[in-house]
Tab-separated table of C-alpha atoms in Angstrom:
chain	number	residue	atom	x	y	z
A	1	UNK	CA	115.374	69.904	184.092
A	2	UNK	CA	117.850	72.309	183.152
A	3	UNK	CA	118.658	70.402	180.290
A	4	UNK	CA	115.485	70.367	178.877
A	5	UNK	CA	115.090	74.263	179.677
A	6	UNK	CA	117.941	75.292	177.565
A	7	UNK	CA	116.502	72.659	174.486
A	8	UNK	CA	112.888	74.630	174.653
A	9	UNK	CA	115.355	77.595	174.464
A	10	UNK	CA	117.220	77.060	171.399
A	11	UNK	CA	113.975	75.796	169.616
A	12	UNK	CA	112.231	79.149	170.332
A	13	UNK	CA	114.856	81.309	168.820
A	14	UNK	CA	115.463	78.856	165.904
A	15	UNK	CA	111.536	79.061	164.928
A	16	UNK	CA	111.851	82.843	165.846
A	17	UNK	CA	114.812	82.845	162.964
A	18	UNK	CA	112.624	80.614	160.748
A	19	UNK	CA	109.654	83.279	160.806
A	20	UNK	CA	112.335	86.517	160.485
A	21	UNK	CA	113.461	84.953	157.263
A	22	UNK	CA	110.177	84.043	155.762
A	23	UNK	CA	109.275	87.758	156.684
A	24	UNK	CA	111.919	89.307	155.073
A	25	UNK	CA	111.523	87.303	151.815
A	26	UNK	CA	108.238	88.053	151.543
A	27	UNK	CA	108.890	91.845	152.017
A	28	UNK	CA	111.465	91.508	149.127
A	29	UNK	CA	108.761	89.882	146.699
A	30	UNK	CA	106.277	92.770	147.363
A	31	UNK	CA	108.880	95.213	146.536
A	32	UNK	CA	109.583	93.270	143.251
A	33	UNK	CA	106.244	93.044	142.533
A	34	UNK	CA	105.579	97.120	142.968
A	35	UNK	CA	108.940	98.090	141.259
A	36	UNK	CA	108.736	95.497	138.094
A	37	UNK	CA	106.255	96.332	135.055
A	38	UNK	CA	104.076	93.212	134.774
A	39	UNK	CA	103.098	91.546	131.327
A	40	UNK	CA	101.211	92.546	129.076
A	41	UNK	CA	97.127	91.565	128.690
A	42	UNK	CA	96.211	89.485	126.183
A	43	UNK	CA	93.933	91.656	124.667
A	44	UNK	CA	96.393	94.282	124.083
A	45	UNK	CA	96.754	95.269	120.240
A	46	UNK	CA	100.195	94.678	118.208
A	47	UNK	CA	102.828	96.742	119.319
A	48	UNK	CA	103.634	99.781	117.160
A	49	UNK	CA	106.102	100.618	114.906
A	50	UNK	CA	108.496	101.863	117.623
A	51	UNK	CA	108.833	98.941	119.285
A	52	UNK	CA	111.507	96.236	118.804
A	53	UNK	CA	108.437	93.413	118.203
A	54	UNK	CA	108.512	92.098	114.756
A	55	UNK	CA	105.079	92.032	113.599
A	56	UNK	CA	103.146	88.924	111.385
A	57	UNK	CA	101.918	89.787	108.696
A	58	UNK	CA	99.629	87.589	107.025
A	59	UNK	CA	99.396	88.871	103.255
A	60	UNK	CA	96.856	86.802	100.651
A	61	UNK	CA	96.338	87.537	97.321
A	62	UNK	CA	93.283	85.856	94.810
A	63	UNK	CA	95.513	86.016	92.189
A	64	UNK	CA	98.168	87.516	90.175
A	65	UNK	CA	97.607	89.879	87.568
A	66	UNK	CA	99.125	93.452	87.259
A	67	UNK	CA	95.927	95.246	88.923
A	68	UNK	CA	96.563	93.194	92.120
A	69	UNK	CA	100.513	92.592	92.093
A	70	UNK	CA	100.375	96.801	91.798
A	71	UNK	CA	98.079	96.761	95.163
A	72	UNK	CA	100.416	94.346	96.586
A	73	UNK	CA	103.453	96.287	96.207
A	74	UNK	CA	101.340	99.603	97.152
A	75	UNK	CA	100.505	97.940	100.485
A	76	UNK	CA	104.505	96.991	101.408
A	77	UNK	CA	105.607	100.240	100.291
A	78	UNK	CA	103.123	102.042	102.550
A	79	UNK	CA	103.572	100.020	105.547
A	80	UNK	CA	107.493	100.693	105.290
A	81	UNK	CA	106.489	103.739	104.716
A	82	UNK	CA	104.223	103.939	108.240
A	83	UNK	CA	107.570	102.067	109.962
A	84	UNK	CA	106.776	98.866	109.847
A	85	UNK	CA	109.545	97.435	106.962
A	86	UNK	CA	109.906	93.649	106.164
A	87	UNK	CA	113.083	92.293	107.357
A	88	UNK	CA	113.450	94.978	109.866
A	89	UNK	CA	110.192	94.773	112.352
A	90	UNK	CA	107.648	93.163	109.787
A	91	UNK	CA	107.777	89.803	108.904
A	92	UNK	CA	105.808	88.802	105.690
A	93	UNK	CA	104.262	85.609	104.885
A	94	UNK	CA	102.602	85.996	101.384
A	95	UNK	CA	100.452	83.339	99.971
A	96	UNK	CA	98.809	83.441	96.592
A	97	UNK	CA	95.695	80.932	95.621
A	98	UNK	CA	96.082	81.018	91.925
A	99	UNK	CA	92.451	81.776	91.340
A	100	UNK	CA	91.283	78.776	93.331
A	101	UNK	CA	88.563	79.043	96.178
A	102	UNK	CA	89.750	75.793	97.970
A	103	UNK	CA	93.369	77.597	97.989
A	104	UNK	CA	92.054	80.760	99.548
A	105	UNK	CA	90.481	78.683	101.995
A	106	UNK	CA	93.636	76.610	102.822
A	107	UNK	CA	95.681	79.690	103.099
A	108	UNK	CA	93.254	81.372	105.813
A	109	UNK	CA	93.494	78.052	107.774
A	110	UNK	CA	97.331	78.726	107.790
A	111	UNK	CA	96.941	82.377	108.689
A	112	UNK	CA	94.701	81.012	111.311
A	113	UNK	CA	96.989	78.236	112.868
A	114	UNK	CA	99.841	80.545	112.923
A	115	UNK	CA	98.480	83.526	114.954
A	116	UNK	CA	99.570	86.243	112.471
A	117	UNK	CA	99.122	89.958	114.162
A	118	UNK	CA	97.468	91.056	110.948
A	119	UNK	CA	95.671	89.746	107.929
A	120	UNK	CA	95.626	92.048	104.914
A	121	UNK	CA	93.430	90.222	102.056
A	122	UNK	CA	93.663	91.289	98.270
A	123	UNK	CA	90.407	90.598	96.466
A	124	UNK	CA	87.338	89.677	97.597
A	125	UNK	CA	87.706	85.723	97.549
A	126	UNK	CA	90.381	86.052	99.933
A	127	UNK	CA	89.031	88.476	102.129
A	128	UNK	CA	85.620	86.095	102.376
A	129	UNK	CA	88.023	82.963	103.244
A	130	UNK	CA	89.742	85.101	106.143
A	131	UNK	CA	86.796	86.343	107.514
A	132	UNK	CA	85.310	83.454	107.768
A	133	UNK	CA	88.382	81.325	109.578
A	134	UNK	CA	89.837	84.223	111.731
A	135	UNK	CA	87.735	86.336	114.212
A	136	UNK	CA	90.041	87.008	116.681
A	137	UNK	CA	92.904	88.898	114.424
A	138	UNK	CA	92.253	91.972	112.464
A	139	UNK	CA	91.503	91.760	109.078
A	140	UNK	CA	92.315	94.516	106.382
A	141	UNK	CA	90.382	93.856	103.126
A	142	UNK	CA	91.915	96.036	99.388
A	143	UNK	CA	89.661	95.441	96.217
A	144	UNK	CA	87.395	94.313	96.792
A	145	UNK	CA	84.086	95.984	95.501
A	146	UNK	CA	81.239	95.608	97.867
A	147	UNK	CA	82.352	94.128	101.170
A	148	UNK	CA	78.732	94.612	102.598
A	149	UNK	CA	76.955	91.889	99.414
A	150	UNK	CA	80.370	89.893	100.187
A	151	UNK	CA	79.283	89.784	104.056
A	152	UNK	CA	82.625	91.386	104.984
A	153	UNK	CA	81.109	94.094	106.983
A	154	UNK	CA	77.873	95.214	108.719
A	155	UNK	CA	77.887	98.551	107.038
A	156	UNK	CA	80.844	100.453	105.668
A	157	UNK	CA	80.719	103.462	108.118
A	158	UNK	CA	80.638	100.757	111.176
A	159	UNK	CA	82.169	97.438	109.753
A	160	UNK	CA	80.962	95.946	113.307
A	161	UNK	CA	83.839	93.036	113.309
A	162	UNK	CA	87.630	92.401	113.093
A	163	UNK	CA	87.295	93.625	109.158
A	164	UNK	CA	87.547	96.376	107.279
A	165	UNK	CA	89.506	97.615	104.629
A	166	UNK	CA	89.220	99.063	101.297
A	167	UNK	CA	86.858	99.167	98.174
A	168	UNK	CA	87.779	99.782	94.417
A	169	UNK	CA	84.336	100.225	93.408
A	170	UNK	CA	84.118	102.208	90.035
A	171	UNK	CA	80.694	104.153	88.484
A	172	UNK	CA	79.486	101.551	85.852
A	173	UNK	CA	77.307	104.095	84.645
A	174	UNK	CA	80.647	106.126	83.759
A	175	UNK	CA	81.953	103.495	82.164
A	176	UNK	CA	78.865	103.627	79.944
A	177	UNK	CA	79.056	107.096	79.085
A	178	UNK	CA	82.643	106.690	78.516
A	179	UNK	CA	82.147	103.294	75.713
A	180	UNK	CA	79.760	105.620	74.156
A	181	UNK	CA	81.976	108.132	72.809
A	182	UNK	CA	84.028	105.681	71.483
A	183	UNK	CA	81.123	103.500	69.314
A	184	UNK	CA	78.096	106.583	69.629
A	185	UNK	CA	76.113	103.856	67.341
A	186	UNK	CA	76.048	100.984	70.979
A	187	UNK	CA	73.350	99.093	71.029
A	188	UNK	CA	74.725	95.774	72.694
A	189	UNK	CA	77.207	95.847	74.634
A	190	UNK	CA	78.630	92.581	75.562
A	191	UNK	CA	80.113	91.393	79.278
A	192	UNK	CA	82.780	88.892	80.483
A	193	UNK	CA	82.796	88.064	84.056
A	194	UNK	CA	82.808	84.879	86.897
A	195	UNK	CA	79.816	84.173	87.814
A	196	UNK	CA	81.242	82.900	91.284
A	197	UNK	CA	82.801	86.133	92.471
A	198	UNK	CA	80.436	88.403	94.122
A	199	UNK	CA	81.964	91.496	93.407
A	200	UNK	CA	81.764	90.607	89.574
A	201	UNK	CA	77.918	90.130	90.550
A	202	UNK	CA	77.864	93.334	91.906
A	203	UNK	CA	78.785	95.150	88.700
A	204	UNK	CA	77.290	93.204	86.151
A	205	UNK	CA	74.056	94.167	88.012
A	206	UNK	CA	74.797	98.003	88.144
A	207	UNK	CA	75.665	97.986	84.918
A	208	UNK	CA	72.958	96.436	83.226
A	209	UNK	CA	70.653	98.806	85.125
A	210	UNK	CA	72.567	101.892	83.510
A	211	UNK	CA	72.212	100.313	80.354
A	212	UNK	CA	68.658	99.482	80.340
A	213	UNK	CA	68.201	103.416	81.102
A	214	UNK	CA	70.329	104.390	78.531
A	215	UNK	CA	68.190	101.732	76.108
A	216	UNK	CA	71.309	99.690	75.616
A	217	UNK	CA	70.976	95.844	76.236
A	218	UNK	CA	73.752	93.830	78.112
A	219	UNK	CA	74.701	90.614	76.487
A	220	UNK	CA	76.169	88.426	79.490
A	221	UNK	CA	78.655	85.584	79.477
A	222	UNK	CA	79.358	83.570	82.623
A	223	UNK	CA	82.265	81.887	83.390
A	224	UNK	CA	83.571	80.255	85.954
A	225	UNK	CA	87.452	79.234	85.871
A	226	UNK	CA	89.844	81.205	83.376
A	227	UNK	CA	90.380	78.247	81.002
A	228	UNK	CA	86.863	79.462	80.201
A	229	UNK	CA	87.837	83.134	79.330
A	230	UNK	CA	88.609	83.125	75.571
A	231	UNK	CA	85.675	80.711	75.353
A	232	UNK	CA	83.142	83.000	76.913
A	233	UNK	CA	84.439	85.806	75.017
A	234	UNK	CA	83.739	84.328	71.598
A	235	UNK	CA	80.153	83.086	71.997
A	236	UNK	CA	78.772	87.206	72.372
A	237	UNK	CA	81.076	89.077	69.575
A	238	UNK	CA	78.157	88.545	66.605
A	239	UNK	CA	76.216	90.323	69.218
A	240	UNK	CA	77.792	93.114	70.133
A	241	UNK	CA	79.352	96.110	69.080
A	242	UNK	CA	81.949	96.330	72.361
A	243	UNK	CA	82.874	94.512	75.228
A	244	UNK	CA	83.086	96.092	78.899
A	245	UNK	CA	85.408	93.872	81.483
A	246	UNK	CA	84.622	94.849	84.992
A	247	UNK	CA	86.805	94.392	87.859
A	248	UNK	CA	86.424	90.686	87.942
A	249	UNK	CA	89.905	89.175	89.231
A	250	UNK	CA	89.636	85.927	86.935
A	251	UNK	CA	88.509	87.632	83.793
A	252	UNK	CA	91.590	90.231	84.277
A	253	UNK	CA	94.134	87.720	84.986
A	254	UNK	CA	93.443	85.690	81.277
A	255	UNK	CA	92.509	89.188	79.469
A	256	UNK	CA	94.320	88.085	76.363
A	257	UNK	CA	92.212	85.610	76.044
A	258	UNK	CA	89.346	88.249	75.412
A	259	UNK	CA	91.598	90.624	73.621
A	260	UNK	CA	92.786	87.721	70.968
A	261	UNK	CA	89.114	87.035	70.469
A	262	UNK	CA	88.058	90.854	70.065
A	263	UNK	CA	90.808	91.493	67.843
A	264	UNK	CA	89.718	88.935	65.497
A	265	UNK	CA	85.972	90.100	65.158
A	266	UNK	CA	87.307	93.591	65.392
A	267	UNK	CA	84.938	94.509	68.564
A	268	UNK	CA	86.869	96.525	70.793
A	269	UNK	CA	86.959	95.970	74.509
A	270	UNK	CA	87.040	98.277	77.655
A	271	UNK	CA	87.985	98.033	81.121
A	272	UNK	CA	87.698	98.767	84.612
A	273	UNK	CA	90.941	99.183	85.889
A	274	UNK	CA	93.883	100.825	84.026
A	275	UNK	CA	96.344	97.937	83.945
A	276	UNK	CA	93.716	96.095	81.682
A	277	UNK	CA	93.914	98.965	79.381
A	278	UNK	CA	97.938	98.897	79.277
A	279	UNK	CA	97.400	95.554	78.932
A	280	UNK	CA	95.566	96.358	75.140
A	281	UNK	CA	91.646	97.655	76.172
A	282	UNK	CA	90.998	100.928	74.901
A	283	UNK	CA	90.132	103.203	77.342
A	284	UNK	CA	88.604	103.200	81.613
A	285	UNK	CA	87.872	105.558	84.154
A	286	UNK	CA	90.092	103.742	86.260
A	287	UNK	CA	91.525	103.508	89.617
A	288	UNK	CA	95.241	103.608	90.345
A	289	UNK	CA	95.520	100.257	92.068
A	290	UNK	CA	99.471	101.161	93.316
A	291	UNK	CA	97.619	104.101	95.244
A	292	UNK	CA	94.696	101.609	96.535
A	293	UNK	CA	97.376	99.110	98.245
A	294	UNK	CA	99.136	102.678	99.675
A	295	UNK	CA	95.751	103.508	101.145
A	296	UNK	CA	95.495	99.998	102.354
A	297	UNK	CA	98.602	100.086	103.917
A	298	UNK	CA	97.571	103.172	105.933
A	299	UNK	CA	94.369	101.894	106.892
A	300	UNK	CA	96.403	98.351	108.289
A	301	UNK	CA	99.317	100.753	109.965
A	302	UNK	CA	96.442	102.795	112.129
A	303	UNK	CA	95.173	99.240	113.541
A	304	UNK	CA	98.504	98.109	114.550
A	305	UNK	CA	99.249	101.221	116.329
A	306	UNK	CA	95.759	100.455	118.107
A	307	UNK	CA	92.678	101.369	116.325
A	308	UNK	CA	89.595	98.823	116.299
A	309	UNK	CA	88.903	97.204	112.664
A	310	UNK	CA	85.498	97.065	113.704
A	311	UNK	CA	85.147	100.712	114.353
A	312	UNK	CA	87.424	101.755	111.282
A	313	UNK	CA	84.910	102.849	108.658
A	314	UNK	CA	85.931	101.028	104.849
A	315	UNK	CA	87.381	103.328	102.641
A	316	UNK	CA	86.173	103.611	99.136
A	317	UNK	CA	88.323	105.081	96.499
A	318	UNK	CA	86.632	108.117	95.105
A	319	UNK	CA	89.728	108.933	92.692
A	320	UNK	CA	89.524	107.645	89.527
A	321	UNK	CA	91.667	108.861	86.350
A	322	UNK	CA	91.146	108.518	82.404
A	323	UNK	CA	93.415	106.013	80.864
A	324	UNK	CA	93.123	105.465	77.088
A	325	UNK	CA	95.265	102.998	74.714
A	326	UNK	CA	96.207	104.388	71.723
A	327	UNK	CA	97.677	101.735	70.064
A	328	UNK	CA	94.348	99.827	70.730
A	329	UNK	CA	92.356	102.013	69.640
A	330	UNK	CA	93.692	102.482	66.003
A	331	UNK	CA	93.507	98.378	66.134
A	332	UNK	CA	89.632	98.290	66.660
A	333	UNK	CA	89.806	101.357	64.291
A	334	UNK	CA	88.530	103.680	66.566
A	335	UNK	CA	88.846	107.504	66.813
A	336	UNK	CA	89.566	109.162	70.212
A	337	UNK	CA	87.468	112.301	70.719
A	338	UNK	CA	89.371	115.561	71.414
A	339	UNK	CA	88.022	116.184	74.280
A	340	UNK	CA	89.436	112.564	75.611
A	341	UNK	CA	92.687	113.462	74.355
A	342	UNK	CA	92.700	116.705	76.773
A	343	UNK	CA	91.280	115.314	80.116
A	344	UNK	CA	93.276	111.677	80.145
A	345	UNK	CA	95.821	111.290	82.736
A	346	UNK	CA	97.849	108.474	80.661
A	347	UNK	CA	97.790	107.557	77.069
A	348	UNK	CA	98.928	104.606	76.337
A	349	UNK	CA	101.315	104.637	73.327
């Protein structure tokens, strides 16, 4: 009996140890718990530029061409300048689709697959392919003309998604007035542009409304692929008396083609964007696309430091500047008005 007294002894105060232990353990977790920061939600945005994560950038361009390559750069140099500096605490994955849809579509697939913190888009064939693969990842849009006909955004006060970004649009009806001091005897004035690309759409149809009021009529040639470009150029020159090319990303990109064909029939040709007209065009009210990818840039830096794409209201470029060749225009044996000379901000030599 008193054998088995002292066993139910010893088996109380080993259980009694048991429980202390557990106790104590526990305690220690709670206090863990109280004292450690937990993780972050998932939801939370990218962290900022102070903070030793290196952010993904996802960075696709439509194509190169001066205009765009400028916005690219614009966009770098503005995030560096915001903090966030490749090789340091942004890492940069660019990816160019050589003017092909199907390549801005495989590229957004990528961006997709790889989780990128941010998606910045150059040109509106890129943006659309983002858009449309990546909803939950913001998206910042440059150049691209009308991101509400391109189905970007809802509106561009309240973009109502993960997009929004920036728009070069340019007054069509300015470049008008401008062509006209040049050749004062237009009656036709001839067109270039994709027929594919919306925001080549969108100005083809603002500018044949400012010509019909100004009784000018526009002589339109469609392309669709750049091969096409010289091509489509020479089948309006006994037509016209100029040739307007808007912002249209696959009409830039082969402008010699249009230039070599102008040159020839001695119809001179004006842009929409002042790397065209550096590139031989005569004269544009044109945007400083450098400064557009800077803007950009900004724009992207806010929503990594936590602002909501969908609440960030696009941006459209209300700067534009007066660019004029010289050199092309004694080639189409044009005379720049005085009054051109004095207000330009560049001419071309």
């Amino acid at each position: 009996m008193r054998r088995d007294k002292l066993s139910r002894e010893r088996l109380r105060k080993g259980l009694a140890s048991v429980l202390l232990a557990v106790s104590m353990l526990s305690l220690a977790a709670c206090g863990s718990q109280a004292t450690e920061p937990s993780g972050a939600p998932a939801d939370q945005p990218p962290a900022t530029a102070d903070s030793d994560q290196v952010i993904q950038l996802g960075l696709t361009q439509f194509v190169e061409h001066p205009a765009l390559d400028s916005v690219r750069k614009g966009i770098l140099d503005g995030l560096a300048e915001a903090g966030y500096e490749e090789g340091k605490n942004l890492e940069v994955d660019y990816q160019n689709a050589h003017a092909e849809v199907a390549n801005t579509v495989s590229i957004a697939q990528k961006f997709s697959g790889d989780k990128k913190d941010l998606v910045v888009a150059i040109a509106t064939p890129s943006a659309q392919a983002v858009a449309k693969a990546i909803t939950d990842v913001p998206i910042v849009f440059s150049t691209v003309t009308d991101p509400v006909s391109a189905q970007l955004v809802e509106t561009l006060e309240k973009p109502g998604k993960n997009v929004t970004g920036t728009s070069d649009k340019v007054s069509m009806e300015r470049q008008l007035d401008l062509i006209q001091q040049f050749v004062p005897e237009l009656k036709q004035l001839g067109v270039v542009y994709t027929t594919s690309e919306v925001n080549a759409q969108v100005q083809v149809e603002e500018l044949e409304k400012a010509a019909k009021e100004k009784g000018i009529e526009l002589v339109k040639s469609g392309i669709s692929n750049s091969s096409e470009v010289q091509v489509g150029t020479q089948v309006i020159l006994d037509k016209v008396q100029a040739i307007l090319i808007p912002v249209d990303n696959t009409v830039v990109s082969s402008v010699e083609g249009v230039l070599i064909a102008a040159q020839k029939a001695n119809v001179p040709v004006f842009a929409s964007d002042v790397d065209t007209v550096k590139r031989g065009a005569v004269a544009t009210h044109g945007i400083n696309y450098y400064e557009m990818g800077v803007q950009t840039a900004q724009m992207a830096a806010r929503i990594l430091d936590g602002a909501q794409a969908a609440e960030t209201p696009v941006e459209v470029s209300k700067e534009t500047d007066l660019y004029i060749n010289e050199t092309a225009a004694k080639t189409f044996g044009l005379t720049i008005p005085d009054e051109l000379k004095q207000s330009a901000a560049e001419i071309v030599k």
